[in-house]
């Protein structure tokens, strides 16, 4: 688990147009003070600076002040106030008749607002508009921030590869950034991206090493500049890497305590709850159940106050697993059910299709703009006849490209519809299996068979997490599918009191770690074999063979 600053806003200095209503000569200096106050953990002082800017006489200065205040409101989880300030910002821009480039900050803040409310399609739509303006005005830090935000939104829709694609694209851009505050933030964002990829793939050591490398770069800058905004994030990241490398829990507690100390007044409820959950897990590993329970309950208290429900749901599932380890299976089951209900309510089959359409539209506009610019440059240097020939060639290429893009788009749309139906089927876990599993747990508890109940609940919780995790992936390895099948069949054997045996064999020529299939492709057939094949017989047998053909 990791405290990821998926969309930490880094409002950069911009070069605005020469129209008098759309200028703010005091903004650069004011923003430096605002950013310095935020980095020092002085959130009240930063808010006061933004408020003063929003009260200046120049309309454009007031707009920029409202933009900063809207971000303050979002970070404080006051979404109603943030929405009002965003609308006021838009009204000032419209009344001043500013050029399109001056809407960059508005679109960026609006995308952050939607992201914070789990509205990822709207977030990406506004991010793509802002990214187009950032590229037109060569706003470097804005381009980096927006690419990170778009990648994070894709990750929230279950597309880890897309997140990494956008994360890798910012690596060469970071080296061009001079501001240490922004550089610290972007290095930490890269830590988050690589660690997420590490946990969502095969936990290959190279990705953990890359995550650790970028976190240490961020920590070095944060220490040198006393950046209290990112010091707590970096210390928590040290604890995460320490835990993955099987370091001592005492060292982990030291890192978490440092994160909480430096984060006073600079982190929100969701971030604090992450730290407290980490601390609870460390105490659990030391077998200090009282302390682990105390910090886990405190974490859920703060997480419940955060408006982003996906964050709260994730914390509920983490706490459920923790309480299962502590032996409080009743509480573990209750928290798991609550988190599962929230996650189900947030799932949207159309989300993935929508964000892909938005990204395609942005890329198409960007490519068309590039082609137009190249054509104009050629017209200056070449003779009229060559320009005419070149124009004809470009037109033919454009027609071919349009036909190709149209066909590709149609194929992608059909594929997305098929994938959407498949993902929907993946999400439909057999209600009879869930009901029977819960009844079995209840039976073991009533029979005072706590050991079996605990083992059953642990396997059941692990199976549910596997199903949720795999449902967000397009492909999983055969090895992961076999692991899921073993877990599922073990649960069914416990439920049916060992009235059947099963055997899973793998062809020696089949590399199960490097062979991939659709998630839960085999599980429905196995479930059918259990319910309609071996259920009700004295001793049945299920044989599953994996071969290469």
PDB file of C-alpha atoms in Angstrom, residues 6 8 31 119 135 201 208 213 232 341 356 370 389 422 460 466 496 503 538 547 549:
ATOM      1  CA  UNK A   6      -1.354  10.986  -8.123  1.00  0.00           C
ATOM      2  CA  UNK A   8      -0.494  16.876  -6.556  1.00  0.00           C
ATOM      3  CA  UNK A  31       3.074  32.690  -6.425  1.00  0.00           C
ATOM      4  CA  UNK A 119     -14.985  11.338 -12.000  1.00  0.00           C
ATOM      5  CA  UNK A 135       2.182  22.606 -25.157  1.00  0.00           C
ATOM      6  CA  UNK A 201       2.968  -6.927 -12.098  1.00  0.00           C
ATOM      7  CA  UNK A 208      11.238  -1.555  -6.806  1.00  0.00           C
ATOM      8  CA  UNK A 213      16.022   5.561  -6.714  1.00  0.00           C
ATOM      9  CA  UNK A 232       6.360  13.011   4.979  1.00  0.00           C
ATOM     10  CA  UNK A 341     -19.993  -2.303  -1.707  1.00  0.00           C
ATOM     11  CA  UNK A 356      -9.733   6.215 -24.731  1.00  0.00           C
ATOM     12  CA  UNK A 370       1.959  19.133 -36.405  1.00  0.00           C
ATOM     13  CA  UNK A 389       3.107  18.893 -55.547  1.00  0.00           C
ATOM     14  CA  UNK A 422     -16.111  -9.426 -20.934  1.00  0.00           C
ATOM     15  CA  UNK A 460     -11.814 -16.247   1.046  1.00  0.00           C
ATOM     16  CA  UNK A 466      -7.474 -11.651  -6.520  1.00  0.00           C
ATOM     17  CA  UNK A 496     -18.126 -29.551   0.671  1.00  0.00           C
ATOM     18  CA  UNK A 503      -5.299 -32.310  -9.746  1.00  0.00           C
ATOM     19  CA  UNK A 538     -19.348 -39.521  -2.376  1.00  0.00           C
ATOM     20  CA  UNK A 547      -0.797 -27.920 -22.390  1.00  0.00           C
ATOM     21  CA  UNK A 549      -0.570 -26.481 -28.672  1.00  0.00           C
TER      22      UNK A 549
END
